[in-house]
CSV table of C-alpha atoms in Angstrom, one decimal:
chain,number,residue,atom,x,y,z
A,105,MET,CA,103.2,87.1,124.1
A,106,LYS,CA,100.7,89.6,122.8
A,107,PRO,CA,102.0,93.3,122.5
A,108,THR,CA,100.7,95.8,124.8
A,109,PHE,CA,100.1,99.5,123.6
A,110,SER,CA,100.9,102.6,125.5
A,111,SER,CA,100.1,106.1,124.7
A,112,PHE,CA,101.9,109.3,125.2
A,113,HIS,CA,99.0,111.2,124.6
A,114,SER,CA,96.6,113.0,126.9
A,115,LEU,CA,93.4,111.0,128.3
A,116,HIS,CA,91.4,113.4,125.6
A,117,SER,CA,93.8,112.3,122.7
A,118,PRO,CA,91.8,110.3,120.0
A,119,LEU,CA,94.5,107.7,120.4
A,120,PHE,CA,93.9,107.0,124.1
A,121,HIS,CA,90.7,104.7,124.0
A,122,PRO,CA,91.6,102.5,121.3
A,123,LEU,CA,94.9,101.6,122.8
A,124,LEU,CA,93.5,101.2,126.4
A,125,SER,CA,90.9,98.8,124.9
A,126,LEU,CA,93.6,96.9,123.2
A,127,GLN,CA,95.6,96.5,126.4
A,128,ARG,CA,92.5,94.8,128.1
A,129,ARG,CA,92.0,92.3,125.6
A,130,PRO,CA,93.2,88.8,126.7
A,131,ARG,CA,93.4,87.5,123.2
A,132,CYS,CA,92.9,89.0,119.9
A,133,PRO,CA,89.4,88.4,118.6
A,134,ARG,CA,88.4,87.5,114.9
A,135,MET,CA,87.8,91.0,113.9
A,136,ASP,CA,85.3,90.1,111.2
A,137,SER,CA,82.7,89.5,113.7
A,138,SER,CA,83.6,92.0,116.4
A,139,SER,CA,84.0,95.1,114.4
A,140,PRO,CA,81.3,97.8,114.2
A,141,PRO,CA,78.8,97.2,111.5
A,142,HIS,CA,79.0,99.7,108.3
A,143,HIS,CA,76.5,100.4,105.7
A,144,HIS,CA,77.3,99.2,102.2
A,145,SER,CA,76.3,102.6,100.5
A,146,ASN,CA,79.4,104.8,100.5
A,147,GLN,CA,77.2,107.8,101.5
A,148,ASN,CA,76.9,106.3,104.8
A,149,LYS,CA,80.6,105.2,105.2
A,150,THR,CA,83.2,107.2,107.0
A,151,LYS,CA,85.6,109.0,104.6
A,152,ILE,CA,89.3,108.3,105.0
A,153,ILE,CA,92.2,109.4,102.8
A,154,VAL,CA,94.7,106.5,102.0
A,155,THR,CA,98.3,107.4,101.1
A,156,MET,CA,100.1,104.0,99.8
A,157,GLY,CA,103.4,103.4,97.9
A,158,ALA,CA,106.8,101.6,98.4
A,159,THR,CA,109.1,102.4,101.0
A,160,GLY,CA,110.8,105.7,100.4
A,161,CYS,CA,108.4,106.9,97.9
A,162,GLY,CA,107.4,110.1,99.7
A,163,LYS,CA,104.1,108.9,101.3
A,164,SER,CA,104.9,110.7,104.7
A,165,ARG,CA,105.8,113.9,102.9
A,166,LEU,CA,102.4,113.8,100.9
A,167,SER,CA,100.3,113.0,103.9
A,168,VAL,CA,101.5,116.1,105.7
A,169,ASP,CA,101.3,118.4,102.9
A,170,LEU,CA,97.8,117.1,102.6
A,171,ALA,CA,97.0,117.5,106.1
A,172,THR,CA,98.4,121.0,106.2
A,173,HIS,CA,96.0,122.0,103.2
A,174,PHE,CA,92.8,120.3,104.4
A,175,PRO,CA,92.2,121.8,108.0
A,176,HIS,CA,91.5,119.2,110.7
A,177,SER,CA,93.3,116.4,109.2
A,178,GLN,CA,95.0,113.9,111.5
A,179,ILE,CA,97.6,111.1,110.3
A,180,ILE,CA,97.3,107.3,111.2
A,181,ASN,CA,100.3,105.4,110.9
A,182,SER,CA,100.2,101.9,109.0
A,183,ASP,CA,103.8,101.0,108.8
A,184,LYS,CA,104.4,97.7,110.9
A,185,MET,CA,108.1,98.9,112.5
A,186,GLN,CA,106.9,102.5,113.0
A,187,LEU,CA,104.3,101.4,115.5
A,188,TYR,CA,107.0,100.5,117.8
A,189,ASN,CA,108.8,102.7,120.1
A,190,GLY,CA,112.3,102.9,119.3
A,191,LEU,CA,115.0,102.7,116.3
A,192,ASP,CA,113.5,106.1,114.9
A,193,ILE,CA,116.2,106.4,112.2
A,194,THR,CA,116.4,102.6,111.4
A,195,THR,CA,112.5,102.6,110.8
A,196,ASN,CA,112.2,105.9,109.0
A,197,LYS,CA,109.9,107.5,111.4
A,198,ILE,CA,109.0,111.1,110.2
A,199,PRO,CA,110.8,113.5,112.5
A,200,PRO,CA,108.7,115.8,114.9
A,201,HIS,CA,110.0,118.9,113.2
A,202,GLU,CA,108.7,117.5,109.6
A,203,ARG,CA,105.2,116.7,110.9
A,204,LYS,CA,104.2,120.7,110.9
A,205,GLY,CA,102.3,120.1,114.0
A,206,VAL,CA,99.8,117.5,112.2
A,207,PRO,CA,98.6,114.9,114.9
A,208,HIS,CA,100.4,111.5,114.3
A,209,PHE,CA,98.7,108.5,115.7
A,210,LEU,CA,100.0,104.8,116.0
A,211,LEU,CA,103.4,106.2,115.4
A,212,GLY,CA,106.1,105.0,118.2
A,213,ASP,CA,103.3,104.2,120.7
A,214,LEU,CA,104.1,100.4,121.2
A,215,ASP,CA,106.5,99.7,124.0
A,216,THR,CA,106.4,96.1,123.7
A,217,ILE,CA,109.1,95.5,121.1
A,218,ASP,CA,109.4,91.5,121.3
A,219,ALA,CA,106.1,91.0,120.1
A,220,ASP,CA,104.5,90.8,116.5
A,221,VAL,CA,101.3,93.0,116.1
A,222,LEU,CA,98.8,90.9,114.1
A,223,PRO,CA,96.7,92.5,111.2
A,224,SER,CA,93.5,91.9,113.4
A,225,GLN,CA,95.0,93.8,116.1
A,226,PHE,CA,95.8,96.6,113.9
A,227,ARG,CA,92.5,96.7,112.4
A,228,SER,CA,90.8,97.3,115.9
A,229,ALA,CA,93.3,99.9,117.3
A,230,ALA,CA,93.4,101.7,114.0
A,231,GLY,CA,89.4,101.4,113.6
A,232,LEU,CA,88.7,103.0,116.8
A,233,THR,CA,91.3,105.6,116.1
A,234,ILE,CA,89.5,106.4,112.9
A,235,ALA,CA,86.1,106.7,114.9
A,236,ASN,CA,87.4,109.0,117.5
A,237,ILE,CA,89.1,111.2,115.0
A,238,VAL,CA,86.0,111.3,113.1
A,239,SER,CA,83.8,111.9,116.2
A,240,ARG,CA,85.8,115.1,116.7
A,241,GLY,CA,85.0,116.5,113.3
A,242,ASN,CA,88.4,115.8,112.0
A,243,LEU,CA,89.7,113.9,108.8
A,244,PRO,CA,91.4,110.5,109.1
A,245,LEU,CA,94.6,110.3,106.9
A,246,LEU,CA,96.1,106.8,106.8
A,247,VAL,CA,99.7,106.4,105.7
A,248,GLY,CA,102.2,103.6,105.5
A,249,GLY,CA,103.6,100.9,103.5
A,250,SER,CA,102.4,98.0,105.5
A,251,ASN,CA,99.7,96.7,102.8
A,252,SER,CA,98.5,93.7,104.8
A,253,PHE,CA,97.7,96.0,107.4
A,254,ILE,CA,95.9,98.6,105.3
A,255,HIS,CA,93.8,95.6,103.7
A,256,ALA,CA,92.9,94.2,107.1
A,257,LEU,CA,91.6,97.5,108.5
A,258,LEU,CA,89.8,98.5,105.2
A,259,VAL,CA,87.9,95.4,104.1
A,260,GLU,CA,84.3,94.8,105.0
A,261,THR,CA,84.8,91.5,106.4
A,262,PHE,CA,88.4,90.4,107.4
A,263,ASP,CA,89.3,86.5,108.2
A,264,PRO,CA,92.6,86.7,110.2
A,265,GLN,CA,93.1,83.1,109.4
A,266,VAL,CA,93.5,84.1,105.6
A,267,ASP,CA,96.8,85.2,104.0
A,268,GLU,CA,95.1,87.7,101.6
A,269,PHE,CA,98.0,88.3,99.4
A,270,THR,CA,98.9,84.5,98.8
A,271,GLY,CA,95.5,82.9,97.8
A,272,PRO,CA,93.8,83.4,94.6
A,273,ASP,CA,91.2,85.9,94.9
A,274,SER,CA,91.5,86.3,98.4
A,275,VAL,CA,91.7,90.2,98.3
A,276,SER,CA,88.2,91.9,98.7
A,277,HIS,CA,87.3,94.9,96.9
A,278,LEU,CA,84.4,95.6,99.4
A,279,LEU,CA,85.5,98.2,102.0
A,280,ARG,CA,83.9,99.4,105.1
A,281,TYR,CA,85.1,102.9,104.5
A,282,ASP,CA,84.7,105.3,101.7
A,283,CYS,CA,88.2,105.7,100.6
A,284,CYS,CA,90.3,108.1,98.4
A,285,PHE,CA,93.4,105.9,97.4
A,286,LEU,CA,96.5,107.9,96.4
A,287,TRP,CA,99.0,105.7,95.1
A,288,VAL,CA,102.7,107.5,95.2
A,289,ASP,CA,104.6,105.5,92.5
A,290,VAL,CA,108.3,105.9,91.4
A,291,ALA,CA,109.9,104.2,88.3
A,292,TRP,CA,112.1,101.2,89.7
A,293,SER,CA,115.3,102.4,88.2
A,294,VAL,CA,115.1,105.8,90.1
A,295,LEU,CA,113.5,104.4,93.3
A,296,SER,CA,116.1,101.5,93.8
A,297,ASP,CA,118.9,104.0,93.4
A,298,TYR,CA,117.3,106.3,95.8
A,299,LEU,CA,116.8,103.6,98.2
A,300,CYS,CA,120.5,102.9,98.3
A,301,GLU,CA,121.5,106.5,98.8
A,302,ARG,CA,118.9,106.9,101.5
A,303,VAL,CA,120.6,104.0,103.5
A,304,ASP,CA,123.8,106.0,103.2
A,305,GLU,CA,122.2,109.0,104.4
A,306,MET,CA,120.5,107.1,107.5
A,307,LEU,CA,123.9,105.8,108.5
A,308,GLU,CA,125.3,109.1,108.3
A,309,SER,CA,122.5,110.5,110.6
A,310,GLY,CA,123.1,107.9,113.2
A,311,MET,CA,121.6,104.7,112.2
A,312,LEU,CA,124.7,102.6,113.4
A,313,GLU,CA,124.9,104.3,116.8
A,314,GLU,CA,121.3,103.6,117.2
A,315,LEU,CA,121.8,100.1,116.2
A,316,ALA,CA,124.6,99.7,118.5
A,317,GLN,CA,122.7,100.8,121.6
A,318,PHE,CA,119.8,98.4,120.6
A,319,TYR,CA,122.1,95.4,119.9
A,320,GLU,CA,121.7,92.6,122.4
A,321,PRO,CA,123.8,89.4,122.3
A,322,THR,CA,121.2,87.2,123.7
A,323,LYS,CA,118.7,88.4,121.0
A,324,VAL,CA,120.9,87.7,117.8
A,325,GLY,CA,118.8,85.5,115.4
A,326,VAL,CA,115.6,86.7,117.1
A,327,ARG,CA,113.2,88.0,114.4
A,328,VAL,CA,110.2,89.2,116.2
A,329,GLY,CA,108.5,92.7,116.7
A,330,LEU,CA,110.9,95.6,116.3
A,331,ARG,CA,113.7,93.1,115.6
A,332,LYS,CA,112.3,92.5,112.1
A,333,ALA,CA,113.3,96.2,111.2
A,334,ILE,CA,115.7,96.2,108.3
A,335,GLY,CA,119.0,96.8,109.7
A,336,VAL,CA,118.9,95.0,113.1
A,337,SER,CA,119.8,91.3,111.7
A,338,GLU,CA,121.9,92.7,109.0
A,339,PHE,CA,124.3,94.0,111.6
A,340,ASP,CA,124.3,91.3,113.9
A,341,GLU,CA,127.3,89.6,112.7
A,342,TYR,CA,129.1,93.0,112.7
A,343,PHE,CA,128.5,93.5,116.3
A,344,ARG,CA,129.3,90.0,117.1
A,345,LYS,CA,132.6,90.4,115.6
A,346,TYR,CA,133.0,94.1,116.8
A,347,PRO,CA,130.9,94.5,119.9
A,348,PRO,CA,130.0,98.3,120.6
A,349,TRP,CA,130.8,97.9,124.5
A,350,GLU,CA,134.3,96.9,123.5
A,351,SER,CA,135.2,100.2,121.6
A,352,GLU,CA,133.2,103.2,120.8
A,353,ALA,CA,134.6,103.4,117.2
A,354,ASN,CA,132.8,99.9,116.5
A,355,GLY,CA,129.4,102.0,116.9
A,356,ARG,CA,130.6,104.5,114.5
A,357,ILE,CA,131.2,104.3,110.6
A,358,PRO,CA,134.8,103.2,109.6
A,359,LYS,CA,137.1,106.0,108.7
A,360,GLU,CA,139.9,105.9,106.4
A,361,GLY,CA,142.7,104.0,107.6
A,362,CYS,CA,140.7,102.0,110.1
A,363,ASP,CA,141.0,98.3,110.6
A,364,GLN,CA,140.3,96.8,107.3
A,365,ALA,CA,138.6,93.4,108.6
A,366,ARG,CA,136.2,95.8,110.4
A,367,LYS,CA,135.6,98.0,107.3
A,368,GLU,CA,134.7,95.0,105.2
A,369,ALA,CA,132.4,93.7,107.8
A,370,TYR,CA,130.5,97.1,107.9
A,371,GLU,CA,130.3,97.1,104.1
A,372,GLU,CA,128.8,93.8,104.0
A,373,ALA,CA,126.1,94.6,106.6
A,374,VAL,CA,125.4,98.0,104.6
A,375,ARG,CA,125.1,95.9,101.3
A,376,LEU,CA,122.6,93.6,102.8
A,377,ILE,CA,120.5,96.3,104.3
A,378,LYS,CA,120.5,97.9,100.8
A,379,ASP,CA,119.3,94.5,99.0
A,380,ASN,CA,116.7,93.7,101.7
A,381,THR,CA,115.2,97.4,101.3
A,382,CYS,CA,115.0,96.9,97.7
A,383,ILE,CA,113.2,93.5,98.0
A,384,LEU,CA,110.9,94.9,100.5
A,385,ALA,CA,109.8,97.7,98.0
A,386,LYS,CA,109.3,95.1,95.3
A,387,ARG,CA,107.1,93.1,97.7
A,388,GLN,CA,105.2,96.1,98.5
A,389,ILE,CA,104.8,97.4,95.0
A,390,GLY,CA,103.4,93.7,94.1
A,391,LYS,CA,101.0,94.0,96.7
A,392,ILE,CA,99.5,97.3,95.7
A,393,MET,CA,99.2,95.6,92.2
A,394,ARG,CA,97.1,92.7,93.8
A,395,LEU,CA,94.9,95.4,95.4
A,396,ARG,CA,94.5,97.3,92.2
A,397,LYS,CA,93.8,94.1,90.4
A,398,ALA,CA,91.2,93.3,92.8
A,399,GLY,CA,89.2,96.4,91.9
A,400,TRP,CA,90.7,99.0,94.7
A,401,ASP,CA,90.4,102.6,92.9
A,402,LEU,CA,93.9,103.8,93.4
A,403,LYS,CA,94.9,107.1,92.0
A,404,ARG,CA,98.4,106.7,90.7
A,405,LEU,CA,100.9,109.6,91.1
A,406,ASP,CA,104.0,109.5,89.5
A,407,ALA,CA,106.9,111.0,91.6
A,408,THR,CA,109.7,109.8,89.3
A,409,ALA,CA,110.7,113.4,88.0
A,410,THR,CA,110.8,114.6,91.6
A,411,PHE,CA,113.1,111.9,92.9
A,412,ARG,CA,115.1,112.2,89.7
A,413,ALA,CA,115.7,115.9,90.3
A,414,MET,CA,116.3,115.5,94.1
A,415,MET,CA,119.0,112.9,93.3
A,416,MET,CA,120.6,115.3,90.8
A,417,LYS,CA,120.6,117.8,93.4
A,418,LYS,CA,122.2,115.7,95.7
A,419,LYS,CA,125.1,114.8,93.1
A,420,LYS,CA,125.6,118.6,92.5
A,421,ASN,CA,125.9,119.2,96.4
A,422,LYS,CA,128.6,116.4,96.7
A,423,SER,CA,130.5,117.8,93.6
A,424,SER,CA,130.4,121.6,94.5
A,425,SER,CA,130.8,123.3,97.7
A,426,ALA,CA,128.0,125.4,97.1
A,427,ALA,CA,124.8,124.0,98.1
A,428,SER,CA,122.1,124.0,95.3
A,429,SER,CA,118.6,125.0,96.0
A,430,ASP,CA,115.4,122.3,96.6
A,431,LEU,CA,113.2,124.6,94.5
A,432,GLU,CA,113.7,122.5,91.3
A,433,TRP,CA,112.1,119.1,92.8
A,434,ARG,CA,109.9,120.8,95.2
A,435,ASP,CA,108.2,122.4,92.1
A,436,ILE,CA,108.0,119.2,90.4
A,437,TRP,CA,106.6,117.4,93.5
A,438,GLU,CA,104.0,120.4,93.8
A,439,ARG,CA,103.1,120.1,90.0
A,440,GLU,CA,103.1,116.2,89.5
A,441,VAL,CA,102.2,115.1,92.9
A,442,MET,CA,100.7,117.4,95.3
A,443,GLU,CA,98.4,119.2,93.1
A,444,PRO,CA,96.5,116.1,91.4
A,445,SER,CA,96.4,114.9,95.2
A,446,VAL,CA,94.6,118.0,96.2
A,447,LYS,CA,92.2,117.9,93.3
A,448,ALA,CA,91.4,114.2,94.0
A,449,VAL,CA,90.9,114.7,97.9
A,450,ARG,CA,88.8,117.9,97.0
A,451,ARG,CA,86.5,116.0,94.7
A,452,PHE,CA,86.3,113.2,97.1
A,453,LEU,CA,85.2,115.5,100.1
A,454,GLN,CA,82.8,117.2,97.9
């Protein structure tokens, strides 16, 4: 079954037409032959900003910061799981209040959650979204961790039958857009610790309750569409033993003194989520290195100090009744990530 996009935007939205056109396709064509032609000279190519990095590295924060700095910027999501409508906490969609009024496209617009989106389909929808954004005099800013989608969208010629990240020399350096690549990187020792802490924070923010509402016994073991999101399969065994409809407590984080078996089942699911999140991050970093080796001009932005300061602030808050300020890590972010990014984008646009 092919996924069907639906837009929650007005008819005049830049997103409306690409999603409508995707709905009407009876099958997904080979995008290397159907995509509009582009000139090989960068001077004649559409300019876009591409923010890349592993999960949890601050891509969304940087994209919004840049969009507020450069007027008329509009953000296009390239995260596979965030295309779908639902599981906002589990898939780490940027909350509306953190978007600072910046338009976001291809974010939570896909209602058909039980079907995969192919890279060729994303190439079509995102390509048309970029064209519509540019036609209105705005700057497209692509952000997300699904590097197979990013590659499919950006390369001059794309063959949907080839897995570009497994075959030798299959990653092309010929791009159909003029791209400014910003790669947010964090030292693994820091990022892995942060990702584990982030899982705990997501659970405290309502992730378990969200997954309890999403759980369907007949869908256990089904790994397609939104059901591929990390957290869904990891909690299947927990919910099988402790169905959320039998007790409201089964859909909440176990408290001290609760049933020990339920607590252990919960902790095992959380451990799997943390392990699989770290595996995903390593895989994403590996793909980014493949792209860089293939000749993609990625500007590396080291956010390690920012995340180290952020985690130190959280530890202080846990050990003290008085909350410490975000000022330190935000200053480091501005100095070591935001300012170099602004300079790079400004040079690129000039």
